[in-house]
Coordinates of C-alpha atoms in Angstrom, one line a residue:
M1 CA 55.6 22.9 73.6
V2 CA 52.1 24.5 72.4
R3 CA 51.5 23.6 69.1
S4 CA 53.1 20.2 70.1
V5 CA 50.0 19.7 72.6
D6 CA 48.3 20.5 69.7
R7 CA 49.3 18.3 67.0
L8 CA 49.1 15.6 69.5
L9 CA 45.3 16.5 70.6
N10 CA 44.6 16.8 66.7
R11 CA 45.5 12.8 66.4
I12 CA 41.9 11.8 68.8
T13 CA 38.7 12.9 69.1
M14 CA 37.2 14.7 71.6
Y15 CA 35.4 11.7 73.1
R16 CA 38.2 9.6 72.9
L17 CA 40.8 12.5 74.6
A18 CA 37.7 12.6 77.4
L19 CA 38.0 8.5 78.2
Y20 CA 42.1 8.7 78.4
Y21 CA 41.3 11.8 80.8
L22 CA 38.9 9.6 82.8
I23 CA 40.9 6.6 82.9
A24 CA 44.2 8.4 84.4
L25 CA 42.0 10.3 86.8
L26 CA 40.9 6.4 88.1
A27 CA 44.5 5.2 87.8
I28 CA 45.8 8.0 89.7
A29 CA 43.3 7.5 92.3
L30 CA 43.9 4.3 92.4
V31 CA 47.5 5.1 93.5
L32 CA 46.9 7.3 96.1
S33 CA 43.7 5.1 97.6
F34 CA 46.5 2.9 98.3
T35 CA 49.4 5.0 99.6
G36 CA 46.7 6.0 102.0
A37 CA 46.2 9.8 100.5
L38 CA 42.4 9.4 99.5
P39 CA 40.1 8.2 102.1
Y40 CA 38.5 5.1 99.7
D41 CA 39.7 1.7 99.6
P42 CA 41.2 1.1 96.8
F43 CA 39.5 -2.3 96.0
G44 CA 36.1 -0.5 96.6
L45 CA 37.0 1.6 93.6
L46 CA 38.4 -1.4 91.3
L47 CA 34.5 -2.6 92.7
S48 CA 33.0 0.2 91.4
I49 CA 34.5 0.3 88.4
G50 CA 34.0 -3.0 86.8
V51 CA 30.4 -3.3 88.3
L52 CA 29.7 0.2 86.8
V53 CA 31.5 -0.2 82.8
G54 CA 29.7 -3.9 82.6
A55 CA 26.4 -2.7 84.0
C56 CA 27.0 0.6 81.5
A57 CA 28.4 -1.7 78.2
L58 CA 25.2 -4.6 79.3
T59 CA 22.2 -1.5 79.4
S60 CA 23.0 0.2 76.5
W61 CA 23.4 -2.7 74.1
I62 CA 20.5 -3.9 75.5
F63 CA 18.4 -0.6 74.5
S64 CA 20.1 -0.1 71.0
R65 CA 18.7 -3.5 70.5
A66 CA 15.3 -2.7 71.9
F67 CA 15.1 0.7 69.9
G68 CA 17.3 -0.1 66.7
V69 CA 20.0 2.3 66.6
P70 CA 23.8 1.9 66.8
A71 CA 24.9 0.9 70.1
N72 CA 28.5 3.2 71.2
V73 CA 30.2 1.7 73.9
E74 CA 33.1 4.0 73.9
S75 CA 29.8 6.7 75.3
S76 CA 28.7 3.7 77.7
Y77 CA 32.4 3.7 79.4
I78 CA 32.7 7.4 79.7
T79 CA 29.9 7.5 81.2
A80 CA 30.7 4.7 83.8
L81 CA 33.8 6.0 84.7
I82 CA 32.5 9.3 84.9
L83 CA 29.8 7.6 87.8
A84 CA 32.5 5.4 89.2
L85 CA 34.1 8.9 90.1
I86 CA 31.0 11.0 91.1
I87 CA 29.6 7.8 93.5
T88 CA 31.5 7.3 96.8
P89 CA 33.4 3.7 96.0
P90 CA 30.6 1.1 97.7
T91 CA 32.2 0.0 101.5
S92 CA 29.7 -3.2 101.5
T93 CA 28.0 -5.1 99.1
S94 CA 24.7 -3.4 99.8
D95 CA 25.9 0.1 98.2
L96 CA 26.2 -1.7 95.0
W97 CA 22.1 -1.7 93.6
F98 CA 23.1 2.3 94.2
L99 CA 25.9 1.5 91.5
L100 CA 23.2 -0.4 89.8
W101 CA 20.7 1.7 89.4
A102 CA 22.6 4.8 88.5
A103 CA 23.8 3.0 85.8
V104 CA 20.9 1.7 84.4
W105 CA 19.1 4.9 84.5
A106 CA 22.0 6.3 83.4
M107 CA 21.8 4.1 80.5
A108 CA 17.9 4.1 79.9
S109 CA 17.9 8.3 79.6
K110 CA 19.8 8.2 76.5
Y111 CA 17.2 5.8 74.4
M112 CA 13.7 6.3 77.0
L113 CA 14.3 10.7 77.2
A114 CA 15.3 10.7 73.9
I115 CA 13.0 13.3 71.7
H116 CA 13.5 12.7 67.8
R117 CA 16.8 10.5 68.5
K118 CA 18.2 13.2 70.7
H119 CA 18.7 12.8 74.4
V120 CA 18.0 15.5 76.4
F121 CA 19.8 14.9 79.8
N122 CA 23.7 14.5 80.6
P123 CA 23.4 10.7 81.6
A124 CA 25.3 10.5 84.7
T125 CA 23.8 13.6 86.2
F126 CA 20.7 12.5 84.8
A127 CA 21.3 9.4 87.3
V128 CA 22.0 10.5 90.4
A129 CA 19.7 13.1 90.4
L130 CA 17.1 10.7 89.6
T131 CA 18.7 8.8 92.8
Y132 CA 18.8 11.9 95.5
L133 CA 15.0 11.4 94.6
T134 CA 13.6 8.9 94.8
I135 CA 15.7 6.8 96.5
D136 CA 17.8 9.5 98.6
Q137 CA 20.9 8.0 97.2
S138 CA 23.5 11.0 96.7
A139 CA 26.8 11.5 94.5
S140 CA 29.7 12.7 96.8
W141 CA 31.7 14.2 94.0
W142 CA 34.3 12.6 95.8
V143 CA 36.3 13.8 92.7
G144 CA 36.4 16.9 93.9
E145 CA 38.9 16.2 96.4
G146 CA 42.0 18.2 97.5
R147 CA 45.1 16.3 95.8
M148 CA 42.7 15.6 92.9
L149 CA 42.5 19.5 91.4
P150 CA 46.2 18.8 90.2
F151 CA 45.3 16.0 87.8
V152 CA 41.9 17.5 87.6
L153 CA 43.0 20.3 85.8
I154 CA 46.2 19.7 83.9
G155 CA 43.7 16.7 82.3
G156 CA 41.3 19.9 82.0
V157 CA 43.2 22.2 80.6
L158 CA 43.5 19.6 77.3
I159 CA 39.8 19.0 76.7
V160 CA 39.2 22.7 76.9
R161 CA 42.1 23.3 74.3
K162 CA 41.0 20.2 71.7
I163 CA 37.1 21.3 72.0
R164 CA 37.2 25.3 71.8
R165 CA 34.9 25.6 74.9
L166 CA 36.7 28.3 76.4
D167 CA 33.9 31.0 76.7
L168 CA 31.0 28.3 78.2
V169 CA 33.7 27.4 80.4
A170 CA 34.6 31.0 81.4
T171 CA 31.2 31.8 81.9
F172 CA 30.3 29.0 84.3
L173 CA 33.1 29.9 86.5
V174 CA 32.8 33.1 87.0
A175 CA 29.3 32.7 87.5
A176 CA 29.3 30.1 89.5
L177 CA 32.5 31.7 91.9
A178 CA 30.2 35.1 91.9
T179 CA 27.4 33.4 93.4
V180 CA 29.3 32.2 95.7
V181 CA 31.5 35.6 97.1
A182 CA 27.2 36.6 96.8
F183 CA 26.0 33.9 99.4
S184 CA 29.2 34.4 101.6
L185 CA 29.0 37.9 102.0
L186 CA 24.3 37.7 102.4
G187 CA 25.2 34.8 105.2
G188 CA 28.4 36.9 106.8
E189 CA 31.1 34.1 105.9
N190 CA 34.6 35.3 104.3
P191 CA 34.0 35.6 100.8
A192 CA 37.5 34.3 100.5
V193 CA 37.0 31.5 102.7
A194 CA 34.3 30.5 100.8
L195 CA 36.3 31.0 97.3
Q196 CA 39.3 29.0 98.8
R197 CA 36.1 25.8 99.2
T198 CA 34.7 26.3 96.3
L199 CA 37.5 26.1 94.5
L200 CA 40.3 23.5 95.8
S201 CA 37.6 21.4 97.5
S202 CA 34.5 20.8 95.2
P203 CA 34.4 19.6 92.1
L204 CA 33.3 23.0 90.0
L205 CA 36.3 22.4 87.7
F206 CA 35.7 18.5 87.0
F207 CA 32.1 19.5 86.7
A208 CA 33.2 22.0 84.1
V209 CA 35.1 20.6 82.0
V210 CA 33.9 17.2 81.4
I211 CA 30.0 17.6 82.9
L212 CA 29.2 21.1 81.8
T213 CA 31.0 21.1 77.8
E214 CA 29.4 17.3 76.9
P215 CA 27.8 18.0 73.2
M216 CA 24.9 15.7 72.6
T217 CA 23.3 18.4 75.6
T218 CA 24.9 21.9 75.1
P219 CA 23.8 24.7 72.9
P220 CA 25.2 24.5 69.5
R221 CA 25.0 29.0 69.4
R222 CA 27.6 30.7 71.0
S223 CA 25.6 33.3 72.7
M224 CA 23.2 30.4 74.0
R225 CA 25.9 28.6 75.5
L226 CA 26.9 31.3 78.0
V227 CA 23.5 31.9 78.4
Y228 CA 23.4 28.1 79.8
G229 CA 26.7 28.4 81.5
G230 CA 25.7 31.2 83.1
L231 CA 22.6 29.4 84.6
V232 CA 23.9 26.7 85.4
G233 CA 26.9 28.5 87.7
V234 CA 24.9 30.3 89.6
L235 CA 22.6 27.0 90.1
F236 CA 25.4 25.2 90.9
T237 CA 25.7 26.5 94.4
P238 CA 24.9 24.7 96.9
Q239 CA 23.8 27.2 98.9
I240 CA 20.5 27.7 97.0
H241 CA 17.6 25.9 97.9
F242 CA 13.9 25.4 97.5
G243 CA 12.3 24.6 100.8
T244 CA 14.5 21.5 101.8
L245 CA 15.4 20.3 98.4
F246 CA 19.3 21.7 98.1
A247 CA 21.2 22.7 94.9
T248 CA 23.3 19.7 93.9
P249 CA 25.5 19.9 90.7
E250 CA 23.4 16.9 89.2
L251 CA 20.1 19.1 89.0
A252 CA 21.3 22.6 88.7
M253 CA 22.8 19.8 86.0
V254 CA 19.4 19.0 84.4
V255 CA 17.9 22.1 84.6
G256 CA 20.9 23.6 82.4
N257 CA 20.2 20.2 79.9
V258 CA 16.1 21.1 79.9
F259 CA 17.4 25.1 78.7
G260 CA 19.9 23.9 76.6
Y261 CA 16.9 21.0 74.8
L262 CA 14.5 24.2 74.7
V263 CA 17.4 25.8 72.6
S264 CA 18.6 23.5 70.3
P265 CA 17.8 22.8 67.0
K266 CA 16.0 18.9 67.7
A267 CA 17.3 16.7 64.6
T268 CA 18.3 13.7 65.0
L269 CA 18.4 11.4 61.6
L270 CA 19.2 8.6 60.7
L271 CA 19.8 8.9 56.8
N272 CA 20.4 6.3 53.5
L273 CA 23.0 7.2 51.5
R274 CA 21.7 7.9 47.5
K275 CA 25.9 8.0 46.2
K276 CA 28.9 8.8 46.8
V277 CA 31.2 10.6 44.2
H278 CA 34.8 10.8 43.8
L279 CA 35.4 14.6 43.3
A280 CA 39.4 14.1 43.6
P281 CA 42.2 11.3 44.4
N282 CA 41.4 11.4 47.7
I283 CA 38.3 12.9 48.4
Y284 CA 35.1 11.4 48.2
D285 CA 31.4 13.1 48.2
F286 CA 28.4 12.0 50.5
V287 CA 24.5 12.1 49.3
F288 CA 22.4 11.1 51.8
V289 CA 18.1 11.5 51.8
P290 CA 17.3 13.0 55.0
P291 CA 13.5 11.2 56.1
R292 CA 12.7 15.3 56.4
K293 CA 13.9 18.1 56.0
L294 CA 16.2 19.5 58.0
A295 CA 16.0 23.7 58.2
Y296 CA 19.8 24.8 59.3
E297 CA 22.6 27.8 58.2
P298 CA 24.5 27.2 55.8
G299 CA 27.6 26.5 57.2
Q300 CA 27.2 24.7 60.2
Y301 CA 27.8 21.0 61.2
M302 CA 26.7 17.7 62.4
E303 CA 28.1 14.7 65.0
W304 CA 27.7 11.7 62.8
T305 CA 28.3 8.7 64.0
L306 CA 28.6 4.7 62.0
G307 CA 28.6 2.1 64.1
H308 CA 31.3 -0.8 62.5
D309 CA 33.2 -2.7 63.8
A310 CA 36.0 -2.9 66.4
P311 CA 37.0 1.3 66.0
D312 CA 40.4 2.3 66.6
S313 CA 41.5 4.6 68.8
R314 CA 39.1 7.3 67.3
G315 CA 35.7 6.4 67.7
N316 CA 32.6 5.7 65.4
R317 CA 32.2 9.4 65.8
R318 CA 32.7 12.8 63.7
F319 CA 32.0 15.8 63.9
F320 CA 31.8 16.8 59.4
T321 CA 29.7 20.1 58.1
L322 CA 27.5 20.4 56.3
A323 CA 29.0 20.6 52.3
S324 CA 24.9 21.0 50.8
S325 CA 22.2 24.1 51.0
P326 CA 19.6 24.4 53.0
T327 CA 17.8 24.5 49.5
E328 CA 19.1 20.9 48.9
D329 CA 16.8 18.2 49.3
T330 CA 20.0 16.2 50.3
L331 CA 22.5 16.0 52.6
R332 CA 26.1 16.5 51.9
L333 CA 29.4 15.7 53.0
G334 CA 32.9 16.2 51.6
V335 CA 35.2 14.1 52.9
A336 CA 38.8 13.8 52.4
F337 CA 40.6 10.3 52.5
N338 CA 44.1 9.5 53.3
P339 CA 46.7 5.7 53.4
T340 CA 45.9 5.8 57.2
S341 CA 42.8 7.0 57.6
S342 CA 40.2 6.0 60.3
T343 CA 38.1 2.5 60.1
F344 CA 35.6 5.8 60.8
K345 CA 36.0 6.9 57.6
Q346 CA 37.1 3.0 55.9
A347 CA 33.9 1.6 57.1
L348 CA 32.5 5.8 55.8
L349 CA 34.1 4.6 52.5
S350 CA 32.5 0.9 52.0
L351 CA 28.8 2.5 52.4
E352 CA 26.7 0.8 49.4
P353 CA 23.7 3.0 48.8
R354 CA 20.7 2.4 51.0
H355 CA 22.9 2.1 53.8
G356 CA 22.5 4.5 57.1
I357 CA 23.9 6.8 59.1
V358 CA 22.8 8.5 62.3
A359 CA 23.6 12.2 62.3
A360 CA 22.5 14.6 65.2
Q361 CA 24.1 17.7 67.3
L362 CA 23.2 19.8 64.4
A363 CA 25.8 23.3 66.2
G364 CA 27.8 25.7 64.4
D365 CA 28.2 29.7 64.3
F366 CA 30.5 29.8 61.3
V367 CA 27.4 30.9 59.6
L368 CA 26.8 33.9 56.9
P369 CA 26.9 37.7 59.0
S370 CA 23.2 38.8 59.5
D371 CA 24.3 42.0 57.4
P372 CA 24.0 40.9 53.4
D373 CA 26.1 44.4 52.8
Q374 CA 29.9 43.0 55.3
P375 CA 32.0 42.1 53.1
C376 CA 33.6 38.8 53.4
V377 CA 37.3 37.4 52.4
F378 CA 36.7 32.8 52.5
I379 CA 39.9 31.0 53.0
A380 CA 39.7 27.3 52.5
G381 CA 42.5 25.2 52.8
G382 CA 41.3 21.6 51.1
I383 CA 38.4 20.0 52.2
G384 CA 38.0 23.0 54.4
I385 CA 35.8 24.6 51.7
T386 CA 32.4 22.1 52.6
P387 CA 31.2 25.3 54.9
F388 CA 32.3 27.0 51.8
R389 CA 29.8 25.3 49.2
S390 CA 27.1 25.4 51.5
M391 CA 27.3 28.7 51.2
I392 CA 27.9 30.0 48.0
K393 CA 25.4 26.9 46.9
Y394 CA 22.9 28.5 49.3
L395 CA 23.2 32.3 48.1
L396 CA 23.1 31.0 44.5
D397 CA 19.8 29.1 45.2
T398 CA 18.5 32.5 46.4
G399 CA 19.9 34.7 44.2
Q400 CA 21.8 36.8 46.8
R401 CA 24.9 39.5 45.6
R402 CA 27.3 39.1 48.8
P403 CA 30.3 40.9 48.6
I404 CA 32.4 37.6 49.4
V405 CA 36.3 36.8 47.7
L406 CA 36.7 33.4 48.3
F407 CA 40.3 31.9 48.3
Y408 CA 40.8 28.6 48.0
A409 CA 44.3 26.9 48.3
N410 CA 45.1 22.8 47.3
K411 CA 48.5 21.2 46.3
T412 CA 47.4 20.6 42.9
A413 CA 45.0 21.6 40.5
D414 CA 43.2 17.9 40.5
D415 CA 42.6 18.3 44.5
I416 CA 40.0 21.3 43.3
V417 CA 36.0 20.1 44.1
Y418 CA 32.9 21.8 43.9
R419 CA 34.0 24.1 41.1
D420 CA 31.6 24.2 38.7
V421 CA 29.7 25.7 42.1
F422 CA 32.0 28.5 42.6
D423 CA 32.6 29.7 38.9
R424 CA 28.9 29.9 38.1
A425 CA 28.8 31.8 41.2
A426 CA 31.4 34.4 39.7
R427 CA 29.3 34.3 37.1
E428 CA 25.1 34.9 38.5
V429 CA 26.1 36.6 41.7
G430 CA 29.6 38.1 41.5
I431 CA 31.8 35.6 43.9
R432 CA 35.2 35.9 43.2
T433 CA 37.3 33.0 43.9
I434 CA 41.2 32.9 44.1
Y435 CA 42.4 28.8 43.5
A436 CA 45.6 28.8 44.6
L437 CA 48.4 25.4 43.9
T438 CA 50.9 24.9 46.7
D439 CA 53.0 22.4 44.9
T440 CA 54.4 24.7 42.5
A441 CA 56.6 21.7 40.5
R442 CA 52.9 20.4 39.1
I443 CA 51.7 23.7 38.0
P444 CA 49.4 22.6 34.5
P445 CA 51.1 25.0 32.0
D446 CA 47.8 27.1 31.4
W447 CA 47.2 26.8 35.2
D448 CA 45.2 30.9 36.0
G449 CA 45.5 31.3 38.7
W450 CA 48.2 31.6 41.8
S451 CA 50.7 29.2 42.4
G452 CA 51.9 29.3 45.8
R453 CA 51.0 29.7 49.3
I454 CA 47.7 32.4 49.9
T455 CA 49.8 35.4 52.1
G456 CA 49.1 38.4 53.4
E457 CA 50.6 39.8 50.6
L458 CA 48.1 37.9 48.5
I459 CA 45.5 38.8 50.5
A460 CA 46.0 43.1 50.8
Q461 CA 46.7 42.9 46.8
A462 CA 43.2 41.2 46.3
V463 CA 40.7 43.0 49.0
P464 CA 42.6 46.6 48.9
D465 CA 40.1 46.8 51.8
Y466 CA 40.2 43.9 53.7
R467 CA 40.4 45.8 57.2
R468 CA 36.4 45.8 56.9
C469 CA 36.0 42.2 56.1
T470 CA 35.1 39.9 57.6
F471 CA 37.8 36.6 57.4
Y472 CA 36.0 32.5 57.0
L473 CA 39.0 30.3 57.7
A474 CA 38.6 26.9 56.8
G475 CA 41.0 24.0 56.4
P476 CA 43.5 21.8 58.7
P477 CA 43.9 23.6 62.7
A478 CA 47.7 24.3 61.5
M479 CA 46.1 25.6 58.6
V480 CA 44.0 27.8 60.2
D481 CA 46.7 29.1 63.0
G482 CA 48.8 30.2 61.0
F483 CA 46.3 32.1 58.8
R484 CA 45.5 33.8 62.0
D485 CA 48.7 34.6 62.7
V486 CA 49.3 37.0 59.0
L487 CA 45.9 38.0 59.7
S488 CA 47.2 39.7 63.1
R489 CA 49.7 40.8 61.4
M490 CA 48.1 42.8 58.9
D491 CA 46.2 44.7 61.2
V492 CA 42.9 42.4 61.2
K493 CA 40.7 42.6 64.5
R494 CA 40.7 39.6 66.6
G495 CA 36.4 39.6 66.2
Q496 CA 36.3 40.1 63.0
I497 CA 37.9 36.3 62.0
K498 CA 35.7 32.9 62.4
T499 CA 37.1 29.9 62.5
D500 CA 36.1 25.9 61.1
A501 CA 38.7 24.4 62.5
F502 CA 37.7 20.5 63.8
A503 CA 40.9 18.5 64.9
G504 CA 41.6 14.9 65.5
L505 CA 38.7 14.0 62.3
G506 CA 41.5 11.3 60.1

């Protein structure tokens, strides 16, 4: 059952999953409103959705034209639907001004309050924080109604599983609930009652899975994400106040966004394509020229946005690991294609030299260990080789010798890419690469690598001291999960395994 859910999640991007989740919540809210289970006029809710979607889409289009950047319609829809779930549906035409004000400022924050093309604040929470501070109109966060909780929870589990941010969500929840308990004890309230109210009658869970995890404003490194989650969790508690200004979810998020911005890389780049190289039957290398030198660690990834006509259900944004090394002057992507590739990939493949793409949100903990003497085992499947090309090219260019063994699996010999880098690394810095071909019916006569799948026995034979190693796994999610199981049976501790699996990027 779990594997079936994962296969379903792998087929859509996290943004599209969030969009479907928000649509489902609003559809359920409409049904509950029509039946009287929610105390809102269903036609007022429909009006709210229509006004917010239209206002956000129009405002985003205007700002994108004014600032000369691609409009992300999917993002504007997500923001509009979040606003519809946290602002009470209007009961009179005068309430429409609140909706319009919030929609305009939500979109404006993405453009006017962006620094180096990186927006600082979560658009929806910034907008309602601004209305709270300027026109004394607050978001009610009505999605926290108890009858909505089961649906918030079910979809929330899917989102957290998709984006792999359970640590962030858990840290936030622990910090928020611990703060609630502390204030209830100080105020003489029964902590159990306070916890029940927070869990069952507040937007805590919706905030945790939708607002807190918004990728563009979340710190990219795990250590900072945990601090971020804890900080926002404490400030989420409504008993906290500064004079007459009481904490609200939106104010907690604004403070968290400022912290996230201060500890995050600031790069948002408009890149021009220099060339594309056909590396293998279904793999191309895209080499981009950045406007300035980008500082990053080998193995990190970025979010790539490519505006194109009629994007399919997977949208116009992807996360790709950089195949280039920080020592190179260009940014390089290795991308695999297939007959059913998304419209994003089709648009990417049709890019011509000097055409542009936007890269942002530099992030990732899939990087070399700080201790150069720590032995490592890299295991890559197919295009999952890109972070290892980045790391090994970096070691070559800096002359570092590290105890690393790379296992690299492909179906056929023609699918192997970046072999020049790995073979050179074997000669110059002692990094050993074991090539494996899984299609045993098409093994070349002169093949001197491994024939068949990479097994635990092969790993143990090639790396006798493997229990001391840190394992890096990169490739399709099913491959990564499979190797996690293999390593678990080999008594490799969970803390010794690092993964780089991005689902739904096809």
